[in-house]
CSV table of C-alpha atoms in Angstrom, one decimal:
chain,number,residue,atom,x,y,z
A,1,LEU,CA,41.1,100.0,114.7
A,2,VAL,CA,37.8,99.6,114.0
A,3,ASP,CA,36.7,100.0,110.0
A,4,PHE,CA,40.2,102.6,109.3
A,5,ASP,CA,40.4,103.1,105.5
A,6,LEU,CA,43.6,101.7,104.4
A,7,SER,CA,43.4,102.8,101.0
A,8,ARG,CA,43.2,106.5,101.9
A,9,TRP,CA,45.9,106.2,104.4
A,10,SER,CA,48.2,104.5,102.2
A,11,GLY,CA,47.4,105.1,99.0
A,12,ASP,CA,46.7,101.6,97.3
A,13,SER,CA,43.8,101.4,96.0
A,14,THR,CA,43.8,97.9,96.3
A,15,LEU,CA,43.6,97.6,100.5
A,16,GLY,CA,40.0,98.6,102.0
A,17,THR,CA,39.0,98.3,105.3
A,18,ILE,CA,41.1,96.7,108.3
A,19,THR,CA,39.2,96.2,111.6
A,20,ALA,CA,42.4,94.7,114.0
A,21,LYS,CA,43.4,94.9,117.7
A,22,ALA,CA,47.0,96.1,117.5
A,23,THR,CA,50.3,96.5,119.8
A,24,ILE,CA,52.6,99.2,119.0
A,25,LYS,CA,56.0,99.6,120.3
A,26,ASN,CA,58.4,101.9,118.6
A,27,GLY,CA,56.0,103.6,116.3
A,28,LYS,CA,56.6,106.3,114.2
A,29,GLY,CA,55.2,108.5,111.8
A,30,LEU,CA,51.3,108.5,110.5
A,31,ARG,CA,52.3,108.1,106.6
A,32,ALA,CA,53.1,104.6,105.0
A,33,ALA,CA,56.1,106.1,103.7
A,34,THR,CA,57.2,107.0,106.5
A,35,ALA,CA,55.7,104.4,109.1
A,36,GLN,CA,57.7,102.8,111.3
A,37,ALA,CA,57.2,99.9,114.1
A,38,ASP,CA,56.8,97.3,116.0
A,39,LEU,CA,53.6,95.4,115.7
A,40,GLN,CA,51.2,92.9,117.3
A,41,ALA,CA,47.9,92.4,115.6
A,42,ILE,CA,45.1,90.3,116.3
A,43,ILE,CA,42.9,91.2,112.5
A,44,SER,CA,39.0,90.5,113.3
A,45,LYS,CA,38.8,91.6,109.0
A,46,PHE,CA,40.6,93.5,106.5
A,47,GLU,CA,40.2,93.8,102.6
A,48,PHE,CA,42.2,93.1,99.7
A,49,ARG,CA,40.6,93.5,96.1
A,50,GLY,CA,37.0,93.9,97.3
A,51,TYR,CA,37.8,90.4,99.4
A,52,ASP,CA,37.6,90.5,103.2
A,53,TYR,CA,40.0,87.9,105.1
A,54,ALA,CA,39.0,87.1,108.6
A,55,ASN,CA,40.5,85.7,111.0
A,56,ALA,CA,44.3,87.2,110.6
A,57,ILE,CA,47.2,87.1,113.2
A,58,PHE,CA,50.7,89.5,112.3
A,59,ASN,CA,53.8,90.2,114.9
A,60,GLY,CA,57.0,92.1,112.7
A,61,LYS,CA,58.6,95.2,112.4
A,62,LEU,CA,57.8,97.5,110.0
A,63,ASN,CA,59.9,100.3,108.7
A,64,LYS,CA,58.7,102.5,106.1
A,65,GLN,CA,58.4,100.3,103.1
A,66,PHE,CA,60.4,97.2,104.5
A,67,LEU,CA,57.7,94.4,106.3
A,68,ASP,CA,59.8,91.8,108.4
A,69,GLY,CA,57.3,89.3,110.4
A,70,ASP,CA,55.2,86.5,110.7
A,71,LEU,CA,51.2,87.0,109.4
A,72,SER,CA,48.9,84.1,110.0
A,73,ILE,CA,45.2,83.4,108.2
A,74,GLN,CA,42.6,81.5,108.9
A,75,ASP,CA,39.7,82.1,106.4
A,76,ILE,CA,37.6,80.4,104.6
A,77,ASN,CA,39.6,81.0,101.4
A,78,ALA,CA,43.0,81.8,102.5
A,79,ASP,CA,44.5,79.8,105.3
A,80,PHE,CA,48.2,79.9,105.4
A,81,ASP,CA,50.9,81.1,107.4
A,82,PHE,CA,53.7,83.3,106.2
A,83,LYS,CA,57.4,84.2,107.1
A,84,GLY,CA,59.4,86.5,105.8
A,85,LYS,CA,60.8,89.8,104.9
A,86,ILE,CA,59.2,92.2,102.1
A,87,ASP,CA,61.8,95.5,100.8
A,88,PHE,CA,60.6,97.9,98.8
A,89,THR,CA,63.0,100.2,100.3
A,90,GLN,CA,65.6,100.4,96.8
A,91,ASN,CA,64.8,100.6,93.5
A,92,ILE,CA,64.2,97.0,93.5
A,93,PRO,CA,62.7,95.1,95.8
A,94,ILE,CA,63.6,92.3,97.7
A,95,TYR,CA,61.0,89.4,98.4
A,96,ASP,CA,62.2,86.3,100.4
A,97,PHE,CA,59.2,84.5,102.6
A,98,LYS,CA,58.1,81.5,103.4
A,99,SER,CA,54.8,79.9,103.2
A,100,ASN,CA,52.8,77.3,104.4
A,101,ILE,CA,49.6,77.5,102.1
A,102,LYS,CA,46.8,74.7,103.7
A,103,ASN,CA,43.9,76.8,101.3
A,104,ILE,CA,44.3,79.7,98.5
A,105,ASP,CA,41.2,80.0,96.5
A,106,LEU,CA,42.5,82.6,94.1
A,107,TYR,CA,39.1,83.0,92.2
A,108,LYS,CA,37.4,83.3,95.3
A,109,LEU,CA,39.8,86.1,97.2
A,110,ASN,CA,40.2,87.9,93.4
A,111,LEU,CA,43.1,87.4,92.8
A,112,SER,CA,42.1,85.5,89.5
A,113,ARG,CA,40.0,85.5,87.0
A,114,SER,CA,38.9,82.0,86.7
A,115,PRO,CA,38.7,79.3,89.3
A,116,LEU,CA,42.3,78.5,90.6
A,117,ALA,CA,43.4,77.6,94.2
A,118,ILE,CA,46.4,76.1,95.9
A,119,LYS,CA,48.1,74.9,98.6
A,120,GLY,CA,51.5,73.5,99.7
A,121,LEU,CA,55.0,74.5,101.0
A,122,LEU,CA,56.7,77.8,99.6
A,123,ASP,CA,60.3,79.0,99.9
A,124,PHE,CA,60.6,82.8,98.2
A,125,LYS,CA,64.2,84.7,97.2
A,126,LEU,CA,62.9,86.6,94.5
A,127,GLN,CA,63.7,91.2,93.1
A,128,GLY,CA,62.7,92.4,91.0
A,129,ASN,CA,60.1,95.2,90.3
A,130,LYS,CA,58.0,93.0,86.9
A,131,ILE,CA,57.2,89.2,86.2
A,132,ASP,CA,59.5,90.2,83.3
A,133,GLU,CA,62.8,91.4,85.6
A,134,ILE,CA,62.5,88.7,88.3
A,135,VAL,CA,66.0,86.9,89.2
A,136,GLY,CA,66.1,84.5,91.9
A,137,SER,CA,64.4,81.6,93.0
A,138,ILE,CA,60.9,79.9,93.7
A,139,LYS,CA,61.2,76.3,95.5
A,140,VAL,CA,57.7,74.7,96.0
A,141,ASN,CA,56.5,71.7,98.1
A,142,ASP,CA,54.1,69.3,98.3
A,143,VAL,CA,52.2,71.8,96.3
A,144,THR,CA,48.9,71.1,95.1
A,145,ILE,CA,47.1,73.2,91.9
A,146,TYR,CA,43.7,73.2,91.2
A,147,LYS,CA,42.2,74.5,88.0
A,148,ASP,CA,38.4,74.2,87.6
A,149,SER,CA,38.0,70.4,87.9
A,150,ASN,CA,41.7,69.7,87.8
A,151,SER,CA,44.1,69.3,90.2
A,152,VAL,CA,48.7,68.5,89.6
A,153,THR,CA,50.6,68.0,92.4
A,154,LEU,CA,54.1,68.1,92.4
A,155,GLN,CA,56.6,66.7,95.2
A,156,ASN,CA,58.9,69.2,94.4
A,157,LEU,CA,60.0,72.4,91.9
A,158,VAL,CA,62.9,74.9,91.8
A,159,LEU,CA,62.5,77.8,89.4
A,160,GLN,CA,65.8,79.6,89.4
A,161,SER,CA,66.4,83.0,87.0
A,162,SER,CA,69.1,84.9,86.7
A,163,GLU,CA,70.1,87.6,84.2
A,164,ILE,CA,73.8,88.3,83.4
A,165,ASP,CA,74.8,90.9,80.2
A,166,GLY,CA,71.5,90.7,79.2
A,167,VAL,CA,71.1,87.0,78.9
A,168,LYS,CA,68.6,85.5,81.1
A,169,GLN,CA,68.2,82.0,82.2
A,170,LEU,CA,65.4,80.2,83.7
A,171,ASN,CA,66.6,76.4,85.4
A,172,VAL,CA,63.0,74.5,86.2
A,173,LEU,CA,64.0,71.5,88.4
A,174,SER,CA,60.9,68.8,89.8
A,175,ASN,CA,59.7,65.6,89.8
A,176,TRP,CA,58.0,65.4,86.5
A,177,ILE,CA,60.4,67.7,84.4
A,178,ASP,CA,63.5,69.5,84.4
A,179,GLY,CA,64.5,72.1,81.4
A,180,THR,CA,66.3,75.2,80.8
A,181,ILE,CA,65.3,77.9,79.3
A,182,THR,CA,68.6,80.2,77.7
A,183,GLY,CA,68.3,84.1,75.6
A,184,GLN,CA,66.0,87.2,76.0
A,185,TYR,CA,62.6,86.3,76.8
A,186,MET,CA,59.9,87.6,78.7
A,187,LEU,CA,58.7,85.0,81.4
A,188,SER,CA,54.7,86.9,80.5
A,189,LYS,CA,55.1,85.3,77.2
A,190,ILE,CA,56.0,82.0,78.3
């Protein structure tokens, strides 16, 4: 593929073009909603939210709106390994993945409105459509967050979110703070 228009193909305006060498096996369907395939790709360039990522390798399976695979990116502003599953086949999406982030500059990637970068190990087991509906857990190890000229390092952090009979609970466990929030609240407002 050379400058293939992912936005047009998928209907997702946050995507741009992709240039890649790919091996596709067991492929079916030509649209994102129907596509199924075993994929191996060396991606020299792909655009997301106006940023051109470089040097990515993907191995995995795509089954309509279900993705299971490994992604490695060695870009100047996004250097990480990702292994896991993202499932949009149900009404409530499921995210189950681990990532070793060597460096992600969210500001330069057009994913943050102010300077923000991160590195560390992440383990996500979540489900939900919106931040205020998310349940599951996030485990963080040896993570450093850089905001403007400041940084904070978390040796370990576990966030667990649940909801039973309309009552939400958020547990936070870390090397510097432990706490629980119970009741009716919106994560986006905390």
